[in-house]
Amino acid sequence: MIGRLRILLWVLVGLAAVGGVYLALNPPKPGTQVANGDLPLDTIGGPFTLLGSDGQPFSSARLAGKPAAVFFGFTHCPDVCPTTLARLTRLRKQLAKGDDSFSIAFITVDPERDRPEDVGRYTGLFDTPVIGLTGSPAQIDQVKKQFGVFSQKVPTEGGDYSVDHTATVFLLDRNGKFVATLSPDEGDAAALDKLRRVTA
């Protein structure tokens, strides 16, 4: 029995080695890598229309002309969302190119609670212009799908709920094309380097 187990383990080691050699000799082609588990990089994003904080339709075409950092969250978020938006504010200041260096867009994943005026009040808390966007559940689901964003309600005490969601920031170039992400766990130096390239 032990002998058979050893043979099986060596077979698995051999298969892993062969797989590693294959990947080294045949790297993935550009545009075939995935982000957030299931979307090819060259398909992330795309045009959308949501509601701005003024209650009027907001087309993604209005983001064109300068790079944009797009973040999905919700106004009742206790930590990740305010921390991420505050970080984007800080990074934009560190670029020393002014507020026009790149736009910051906050898209709610909780449209049932986050009305236009709610996202307006929330984004107004930050010491920098932030575009707050909401919409119908169907509209939000469509944009989440375009960016490969996950969100799910999580019941909390008292019959309320929170929302688990993707914490990635999506960077778009001046033409609205997805070019990179900022993750919560990467340092500011790496994030600034990406932003400098995007805003160059």
Coordinates of N, CA and C in Angstrom, one line a residue:
M1 N 0.8 -1.2 0.0 CA 0.0 0.0 0.0 C 0.9 1.3 0.0
I2 N 1.9 1.3 0.9 CA 2.8 2.4 1.0 C 3.6 2.6 -0.4
G3 N 3.9 1.4 -1.0 CA 4.7 1.5 -2.2 C 3.8 2.1 -3.3
R4 N 2.5 1.8 -3.4 CA 1.6 2.3 -4.4 C 1.5 3.8 -4.2
L5 N 1.4 4.3 -2.9 CA 1.2 5.7 -2.6 C 2.4 6.5 -3.0
R6 N 3.6 5.9 -2.8 CA 4.8 6.6 -3.3 C 4.9 6.7 -4.8
I7 N 4.5 5.7 -5.5 CA 4.4 5.7 -6.9 C 3.5 6.8 -7.4
L8 N 2.3 6.9 -6.8 CA 1.3 7.9 -7.1 C 1.8 9.3 -6.9
L9 N 2.5 9.5 -5.8 CA 3.1 10.8 -5.5 C 4.1 11.2 -6.5
W10 N 4.9 10.3 -6.9 CA 6.0 10.6 -7.9 C 5.3 10.9 -9.3
V11 N 4.2 10.2 -9.6 CA 3.5 10.5 -10.8 C 3.0 11.9 -10.8
L12 N 2.4 12.3 -9.7 CA 1.9 13.7 -9.6 C 3.0 14.7 -9.7
V13 N 4.1 14.5 -9.0 CA 5.3 15.4 -9.1 C 5.7 15.5 -10.6
G14 N 5.8 14.3 -11.3 CA 6.2 14.4 -12.7 C 5.2 15.2 -13.5
L15 N 3.9 15.0 -13.3 CA 2.9 15.8 -14.1 C 3.1 17.3 -13.8
A16 N 3.3 17.6 -12.6 CA 3.4 19.0 -12.2 C 4.7 19.6 -12.9
A17 N 5.7 18.8 -13.0 CA 7.0 19.3 -13.7 C 6.7 19.5 -15.1
V18 N 6.0 18.5 -15.8 CA 5.7 18.7 -17.2 C 4.9 19.9 -17.5
G19 N 3.9 20.1 -16.6 CA 3.0 21.3 -16.8 C 3.8 22.6 -16.6
G20 N 4.7 22.6 -15.7 CA 5.5 23.8 -15.6 C 6.4 24.1 -16.8
V21 N 7.0 23.1 -17.3 CA 7.8 23.2 -18.5 C 6.9 23.7 -19.7
Y22 N 5.7 23.1 -19.8 CA 4.8 23.5 -20.9 C 4.4 25.0 -20.8
L23 N 4.1 25.5 -19.6 CA 3.7 26.9 -19.4 C 4.9 27.8 -19.7
A24 N 6.1 27.3 -19.4 CA 7.3 28.1 -19.6 C 7.6 28.3 -21.1
L25 N 7.3 27.2 -21.9 CA 7.6 27.2 -23.3 C 6.4 27.8 -24.1
N26 N 5.2 27.8 -23.5 CA 4.0 28.3 -24.1 C 3.2 29.3 -23.3
P27 N 3.8 30.5 -23.0 CA 3.1 31.4 -22.2 C 1.7 31.8 -22.7
P28 N 0.8 32.3 -21.9 CA -0.5 32.7 -22.4 C -0.4 33.9 -23.4
K29 N -1.2 33.9 -24.4 CA -1.2 35.0 -25.3 C -1.8 36.3 -24.7
P30 N -1.3 37.5 -25.1 CA -1.9 38.7 -24.5 C -3.4 38.7 -24.7
G31 N -4.1 39.2 -23.7 CA -5.5 39.3 -23.8 C -6.3 38.0 -23.3
T32 N -5.5 37.0 -23.0 CA -6.2 35.8 -22.6 C -6.1 35.6 -21.0
Q33 N -5.4 36.4 -20.3 CA -5.4 36.3 -18.9 C -6.7 36.7 -18.3
V34 N -7.0 36.3 -17.1 CA -8.3 36.6 -16.6 C -8.2 37.5 -15.4
A35 N -9.2 38.3 -15.2 CA -9.3 39.2 -14.0 C -10.5 38.8 -13.3
N36 N -10.5 38.8 -11.9 CA -11.6 38.4 -11.1 C -12.2 37.1 -11.5
G37 N -11.4 36.2 -12.0 CA -11.8 34.8 -12.2 C -12.3 34.4 -13.5
D38 N -12.9 35.3 -14.3 CA -13.6 34.7 -15.5 C -13.6 35.6 -16.7
L39 N -13.1 36.9 -16.6 CA -13.2 37.7 -17.8 C -11.8 37.9 -18.4
P40 N -11.6 37.7 -19.7 CA -10.4 38.0 -20.4 C -10.1 39.5 -20.2
L41 N -8.8 39.9 -20.1 CA -8.5 41.3 -19.8 C -9.0 42.2 -20.9
D42 N -8.9 41.8 -22.1 CA -9.3 42.7 -23.2 C -10.8 42.8 -23.4
T43 N -11.6 42.2 -22.5 CA -13.1 42.4 -22.6 C -13.6 43.1 -21.4
I44 N -12.7 43.5 -20.4 CA -13.2 44.2 -19.2 C -13.7 45.6 -19.5
G45 N -14.8 46.0 -18.9 CA -15.3 47.3 -19.1 C -16.2 47.5 -20.3
G46 N -16.2 48.6 -20.9 CA -17.1 48.8 -22.0 C -18.1 49.9 -21.7
P47 N -18.9 50.4 -22.6 CA -19.8 51.6 -22.4 C -20.9 51.2 -21.5
F48 N -21.4 52.2 -20.7 CA -22.5 51.9 -19.8 C -23.2 53.3 -19.5
T49 N -24.4 53.2 -19.1 CA -25.2 54.4 -18.7 C -25.8 54.1 -17.3
L50 N -25.5 55.0 -16.3 CA -26.1 54.8 -15.0 C -26.7 56.2 -14.6
L51 N -27.0 56.3 -13.3 CA -27.5 57.6 -12.8 C -26.5 58.3 -12.0
G52 N -26.3 59.6 -12.3 CA -25.4 60.4 -11.5 C -26.0 60.8 -10.2
S53 N -25.3 61.5 -9.3 CA -25.8 61.9 -8.0 C -26.9 63.0 -8.2
D54 N -27.0 63.6 -9.4 CA -28.1 64.5 -9.6 C -29.3 63.9 -10.1
G55 N -29.3 62.6 -10.2 CA -30.5 61.8 -10.7 C -30.6 61.8 -12.2
Q56 N -29.6 62.3 -12.9 CA -29.7 62.3 -14.4 C -28.8 61.2 -15.0
P57 N -29.2 60.7 -16.2 CA -28.3 59.7 -16.8 C -26.9 60.1 -16.9
F58 N -26.0 59.2 -16.6 CA -24.6 59.5 -16.7 C -24.0 58.4 -17.6
S59 N -23.5 58.8 -18.8 CA -22.8 57.9 -19.7 C -21.4 57.8 -19.5
S60 N -20.8 56.6 -19.6 CA -19.4 56.4 -19.4 C -18.6 57.2 -20.4
A61 N -19.2 57.6 -21.5 CA -18.5 58.5 -22.5 C -18.0 59.8 -21.9
R62 N -18.7 60.2 -20.8 CA -18.3 61.4 -20.1 C -16.9 61.2 -19.3
L63 N -16.5 60.0 -19.2 CA -15.2 59.7 -18.5 C -14.1 59.9 -19.5
A64 N -14.4 59.8 -20.8 CA -13.4 59.9 -21.9 C -12.7 61.2 -21.8
G65 N -11.4 61.2 -22.3 CA -10.6 62.5 -22.3 C -9.5 62.5 -21.3
K66 N -9.7 61.7 -20.2 CA -8.7 61.6 -19.2 C -8.8 60.2 -18.6
P67 N -7.8 59.7 -18.0 CA -7.9 58.4 -17.3 C -8.9 58.4 -16.2
A68 N -9.3 57.2 -15.8 CA -10.3 57.1 -14.7 C -10.0 55.9 -13.8
A69 N -10.3 56.0 -12.5 CA -10.2 54.9 -11.6 C -11.6 54.6 -11.2
V70 N -12.0 53.4 -11.5 CA -13.4 53.0 -11.2 C -13.4 52.0 -10.0
F71 N -14.2 52.3 -9.0 CA -14.3 51.4 -7.9 C -15.8 51.1 -7.6
F72 N -16.1 49.9 -7.2 CA -17.4 49.4 -6.9 C -17.5 49.2 -5.4
G73 N -18.5 49.8 -4.8 CA -18.7 49.7 -3.3 C -20.1 50.0 -2.9
F74 N -20.3 50.5 -1.7 CA -21.7 50.9 -1.3 C -21.5 51.9 -0.1
T75 N -22.5 52.7 0.1 CA -22.4 53.8 1.0 C -22.4 53.4 2.5
H76 N -22.9 52.2 2.8 CA -23.0 51.7 4.1 C -21.7 50.9 4.5
C77 N -20.8 50.8 3.6 CA -19.6 50.1 3.8 C -18.8 50.6 5.0
P78 N -18.4 49.8 5.9 CA -17.7 50.3 7.1 C -16.2 50.6 7.0
D79 N -15.6 49.9 6.0 CA -14.1 50.1 6.0 C -13.5 50.1 4.6
V80 N -13.7 49.1 3.8 CA -13.0 49.0 2.5 C -13.3 50.2 1.6
C81 N -14.5 50.5 1.5 CA -14.9 51.6 0.6 C -14.4 53.0 1.0
P82 N -14.6 53.4 2.2 CA -14.0 54.7 2.5 C -12.5 54.7 2.5
T83 N -11.9 53.6 2.9 CA -10.4 53.5 2.8 C -9.9 53.6 1.4
T84 N -10.6 52.9 0.5 CA -10.1 52.9 -0.9 C -10.3 54.3 -1.5
L85 N -11.4 54.9 -1.3 CA -11.6 56.2 -1.9 C -10.7 57.3 -1.3
A86 N -10.4 57.1 0.0 CA -9.4 58.0 0.6 C -8.1 57.8 0.1
R87 N -7.7 56.5 -0.2 CA -6.4 56.2 -0.8 C -6.3 56.8 -2.2
L88 N -7.4 56.7 -3.0 CA -7.3 57.2 -4.3 C -7.2 58.8 -4.3
T89 N -7.8 59.4 -3.3 CA -7.7 60.8 -3.1 C -6.2 61.2 -2.8
R90 N -5.6 60.4 -1.9 CA -4.2 60.6 -1.5 C -3.3 60.4 -2.7
L91 N -3.5 59.3 -3.4 CA -2.6 59.0 -4.6 C -2.7 60.1 -5.6
R92 N -3.9 60.6 -5.9 CA -4.1 61.7 -6.9 C -3.3 62.9 -6.4
K93 N -3.3 63.2 -5.1 CA -2.6 64.4 -4.7 C -1.1 64.2 -4.8
Q94 N -0.7 62.9 -4.6 CA 0.8 62.6 -4.7 C 1.3 62.7 -6.1
L95 N 0.4 62.5 -7.0 CA 0.8 62.7 -8.4 C 1.2 64.1 -8.8
A96 N 0.6 65.0 -8.0 CA 0.9 66.5 -8.1 C 0.5 67.0 -9.5
K97 N -0.6 66.4 -10.1 CA -1.0 66.9 -11.4 C -2.4 67.5 -11.3
G98 N -2.9 67.7 -10.1 CA -4.2 68.2 -9.9 C -5.4 67.2 -10.0
D99 N -6.6 67.6 -9.7 CA -7.7 66.7 -9.8 C -8.0 66.2 -11.2
D100 N -7.5 66.9 -12.2 CA -7.7 66.5 -13.6 C -6.8 65.4 -14.1
S101 N -5.9 65.0 -13.2 CA -5.0 63.9 -13.6 C -5.7 62.6 -14.0
F102 N -6.7 62.3 -13.2 CA -7.6 61.2 -13.5 C -8.9 61.3 -12.7
S103 N -10.0 60.8 -13.2 CA -11.3 60.8 -12.6 C -11.4 59.7 -11.6
I104 N -12.2 59.9 -10.6 CA -12.5 58.8 -9.6 C -14.0 58.6 -9.7
A105 N -14.4 57.3 -10.1 CA -15.8 57.0 -10.2 C -16.2 55.9 -9.2
F106 N -17.2 56.2 -8.4 CA -17.7 55.2 -7.4 C -19.0 54.7 -7.9
I107 N -19.1 53.4 -8.1 CA -20.3 52.7 -8.6 C -20.9 51.9 -7.5
T108 N -22.1 52.1 -7.0 CA -22.6 51.3 -5.9 C -23.0 49.9 -6.4
V109 N -22.8 49.0 -5.5 CA -23.3 47.6 -5.7 C -24.6 47.3 -4.8
D110 N -25.1 48.4 -4.3 CA -26.3 48.3 -3.4 C -27.3 49.3 -3.9
P111 N -27.8 49.2 -5.1 CA -28.7 50.2 -5.6 C -30.1 50.3 -4.9
E112 N -30.4 49.2 -4.2 CA -31.7 49.3 -3.4 C -31.7 50.3 -2.3
R113 N -30.5 50.5 -1.7 CA -30.4 51.5 -0.7 C -29.8 52.8 -1.2
D114 N -28.9 52.7 -2.1 CA -28.1 53.9 -2.6 C -28.8 54.6 -3.7
R115 N -29.6 55.6 -3.4 CA -30.2 56.4 -4.4 C -29.2 57.5 -4.8
P116 N -29.5 58.2 -5.9 CA -28.6 59.3 -6.4 C -28.2 60.2 -5.3
E117 N -29.1 60.7 -4.5 CA -28.7 61.6 -3.4 C -27.8 61.0 -2.4
D118 N -28.0 59.7 -2.2 CA -27.2 59.0 -1.2 C -25.7 58.9 -1.7
V119 N -25.5 58.5 -2.9 CA -24.1 58.4 -3.4 C -23.5 59.8 -3.5
G120 N -24.4 60.8 -3.8 CA -23.9 62.2 -3.8 C -23.4 62.7 -2.5
R121 N -24.2 62.4 -1.4 CA -23.7 62.8 -0.1 C -22.4 62.0 0.3
Y122 N -22.4 60.7 0.0 CA -21.2 59.9 0.3 C -20.0 60.4 -0.4
T123 N -20.0 60.6 -1.7 CA -18.8 61.0 -2.4 C -18.4 62.4 -2.0
G124 N -19.4 63.2 -1.6 CA -19.1 64.5 -1.1 C -18.3 64.6 0.2
L125 N -18.1 63.5 0.9 CA -17.4 63.5 2.1 C -15.9 63.5 1.9
F126 N -15.5 63.2 0.7 CA -14.0 63.2 0.4 C -13.5 64.5 -0.2
D127 N -12.3 64.8 0.2 CA -11.7 66.1 -0.1 C -11.2 66.1 -1.5
T128 N -12.0 65.7 -2.5 CA -11.6 65.7 -3.9 C -12.9 65.3 -4.7
P129 N -13.0 65.7 -5.9 CA -14.1 65.3 -6.7 C -14.2 63.8 -7.0
V130 N -15.3 63.2 -6.6 CA -15.6 61.8 -6.9 C -16.9 61.7 -7.5
I131 N -17.0 61.0 -8.6 CA -18.3 60.8 -9.4 C -19.0 59.6 -8.7
G132 N -20.2 59.9 -8.2 CA -21.0 58.9 -7.6 C -22.1 58.4 -8.5
L133 N -22.2 57.1 -8.7 CA -23.1 56.5 -9.7 C -23.9 55.4 -9.1
T134 N -25.2 55.4 -9.5 CA -26.1 54.3 -9.1 C -27.0 54.0 -10.3
G135 N -28.1 53.3 -10.0 CA -29.0 52.9 -11.1 C -29.9 51.8 -10.7
S136 N -30.7 51.2 -11.6 CA -31.6 50.1 -11.2 C -30.7 48.9 -10.9
P137 N -31.3 47.9 -10.2 CA -30.6 46.7 -10.0 C -30.1 46.0 -11.3
A138 N -30.9 46.1 -12.3 CA -30.5 45.5 -13.6 C -29.4 46.3 -14.3
Q139 N -29.4 47.6 -14.2 CA -28.3 48.4 -14.7 C -27.0 48.1 -14.0
I140 N -27.1 48.0 -12.6 CA -25.9 47.7 -11.9 C -25.3 46.3 -12.1
D141 N -26.3 45.4 -12.3 CA -25.8 44.0 -12.6 C -25.1 43.9 -13.9
Q142 N -25.6 44.7 -14.9 CA -24.9 44.7 -16.2 C -23.5 45.3 -16.1
V143 N -23.4 46.4 -15.4 CA -22.0 47.0 -15.3 C -21.1 46.1 -14.5
K144 N -21.6 45.4 -13.4 CA -20.8 44.5 -12.7 C -20.3 43.4 -13.6
K145 N -21.2 42.9 -14.4 CA -20.9 41.8 -15.4 C -19.8 42.3 -16.3
Q146 N -19.8 43.5 -16.8 CA -18.9 44.0 -17.7 C -17.5 44.1 -17.1
F147 N -17.4 44.4 -15.8 CA -16.1 44.5 -15.1 C -15.7 43.2 -14.4
G148 N -16.6 42.2 -14.4 CA -16.3 41.0 -13.6 C -16.3 41.2 -12.1
V149 N -17.2 42.0 -11.7 CA -17.3 42.4 -10.3 C -18.3 41.5 -9.5
F150 N -17.9 41.0 -8.4 CA -18.7 40.2 -7.5 C -19.3 41.0 -6.4
S151 N -20.6 40.8 -6.1 CA -21.1 41.3 -4.8 C -22.3 40.4 -4.4
Q152 N -22.4 40.4 -3.1 CA -23.4 39.5 -2.5 C -23.9 40.1 -1.1
K153 N -25.2 40.1 -0.9 CA -25.7 40.6 0.4 C -25.4 39.6 1.5
V154 N -25.0 40.1 2.7 CA -24.7 39.3 3.8 C -25.6 39.8 5.0
P155 N -26.5 39.0 5.5 CA -27.4 39.4 6.6 C -26.6 39.7 7.8
T156 N -27.0 40.8 8.5 CA -26.4 41.2 9.8 C -27.5 41.2 10.9
E157 N -27.0 41.5 12.1 CA -28.0 41.6 13.2 C -29.0 42.6 13.0
G158 N -30.2 42.4 13.5 CA -31.3 43.4 13.5 C -32.0 43.4 12.1
G159 N -31.8 42.4 11.3 CA -32.5 42.3 10.0 C -31.9 43.1 9.0
D160 N -30.7 43.7 9.2 CA -30.1 44.6 8.2 C -29.1 43.7 7.4
Y161 N -28.3 44.3 6.5 CA -27.4 43.5 5.7 C -26.2 44.4 5.4
S162 N -25.1 43.7 5.1 CA -23.9 44.3 4.5 C -23.8 43.7 3.1
V163 N -22.7 44.1 2.4 CA -22.5 43.6 1.0 C -21.0 43.2 0.9
D164 N -20.7 41.9 0.6 CA -19.4 41.5 0.2 C -19.2 41.9 -1.2
H165 N -18.1 42.4 -1.6 CA -17.9 42.8 -3.0 C -16.4 42.9 -3.4
T166 N -16.1 42.8 -4.7 CA -14.8 43.0 -5.2 C -14.2 44.3 -4.8
A167 N -13.0 44.3 -4.3 CA -12.4 45.5 -3.8 C -11.3 46.1 -4.7
T168 N -11.3 45.6 -5.9 CA -10.3 46.0 -6.9 C -10.7 47.4 -7.5
V169 N -9.7 48.2 -7.8 CA -9.9 49.4 -8.5 C -9.5 49.2 -10.0
F170 N -10.4 49.6 -10.9 CA -10.1 49.4 -12.3 C -9.6 50.7 -12.9
L171 N -8.5 50.7 -13.6 CA -7.9 51.9 -14.2 C -8.2 51.8 -15.7
L172 N -8.8 52.9 -16.2 CA -9.2 53.1 -17.6 C -8.3 54.2 -18.2
D173 N -7.9 54.0 -19.5 CA -7.1 55.1 -20.1 C -8.0 56.2 -20.6
R174 N -7.4 57.1 -21.4 CA -8.2 58.3 -21.8 C -9.3 57.9 -22.8
N175 N -9.2 56.8 -23.4 CA -10.3 56.3 -24.3 C -11.3 55.4 -23.7
G176 N -11.2 55.3 -22.3 CA -12.1 54.4 -21.6 C -11.8 52.9 -21.7
K177 N -10.6 52.6 -22.1 CA -10.2 51.2 -22.2 C -9.5 50.8 -20.9
F178 N -9.9 49.6 -20.4 CA -9.3 49.0 -19.2 C -7.8 48.7 -19.5
V179 N -7.0 49.2 -18.5 CA -5.5 49.0 -18.7 C -4.8 48.3 -17.5
A180 N -5.4 48.4 -16.3 CA -4.7 47.9 -15.1 C -5.7 47.9 -14.0
T181 N -5.3 47.3 -12.9 CA -6.0 47.3 -11.6 C -5.1 47.7 -10.5
L182 N -5.7 48.2 -9.5 CA -5.1 48.5 -8.2 C -5.7 47.6 -7.2
S183 N -4.9 46.8 -6.5 CA -5.4 45.9 -5.5 C -5.2 46.5 -4.1
P184 N -6.1 46.1 -3.1 CA -6.0 46.7 -1.8 C -4.7 46.4 -1.1
D185 N -4.0 45.3 -1.5 CA -2.8 44.9 -0.7 C -1.5 45.3 -1.4
E186 N -1.6 46.0 -2.5 CA -0.3 46.5 -3.1 C 0.1 47.9 -2.5
G187 N 1.3 48.1 -2.4 CA 1.8 49.4 -1.8 C 1.5 50.6 -2.6
D188 N 1.6 51.8 -2.0 CA 1.4 53.0 -2.7 C 2.4 53.2 -3.8
A189 N 3.6 52.8 -3.6 CA 4.7 53.0 -4.6 C 4.3 52.3 -5.9
A190 N 3.9 51.1 -5.8 CA 3.5 50.3 -7.0 C 2.2 51.0 -7.6
A191 N 1.3 51.4 -6.8 CA 0.1 52.0 -7.3 C 0.4 53.3 -8.0
L192 N 1.3 54.1 -7.4 CA 1.6 55.4 -8.1 C 2.3 55.2 -9.4
D193 N 3.1 54.1 -9.5 CA 3.8 53.8 -10.7 C 2.8 53.5 -11.8
K194 N 1.8 52.7 -11.5 CA 0.7 52.4 -12.5 C 0.0 53.7 -12.9
L195 N -0.3 54.5 -11.9 CA -1.0 55.8 -12.2 C -0.2 56.7 -13.1
R196 N 1.1 56.8 -12.8 CA 2.0 57.6 -13.6 C 2.0 57.2 -15.1
R197 N 2.0 55.9 -15.3 CA 2.0 55.3 -16.6 C 0.6 55.6 -17.3
V198 N -0.4 55.5 -16.6 CA -1.8 55.7 -17.1 C -2.0 57.2 -17.5
T199 N -1.5 58.0 -16.6 CA -1.7 59.5 -16.8 C -0.6 60.2 -17.6
A200 N 0.4 59.5 -18.0 CA 1.5 60.1 -18.7 C 1.0 60.7 -20.0

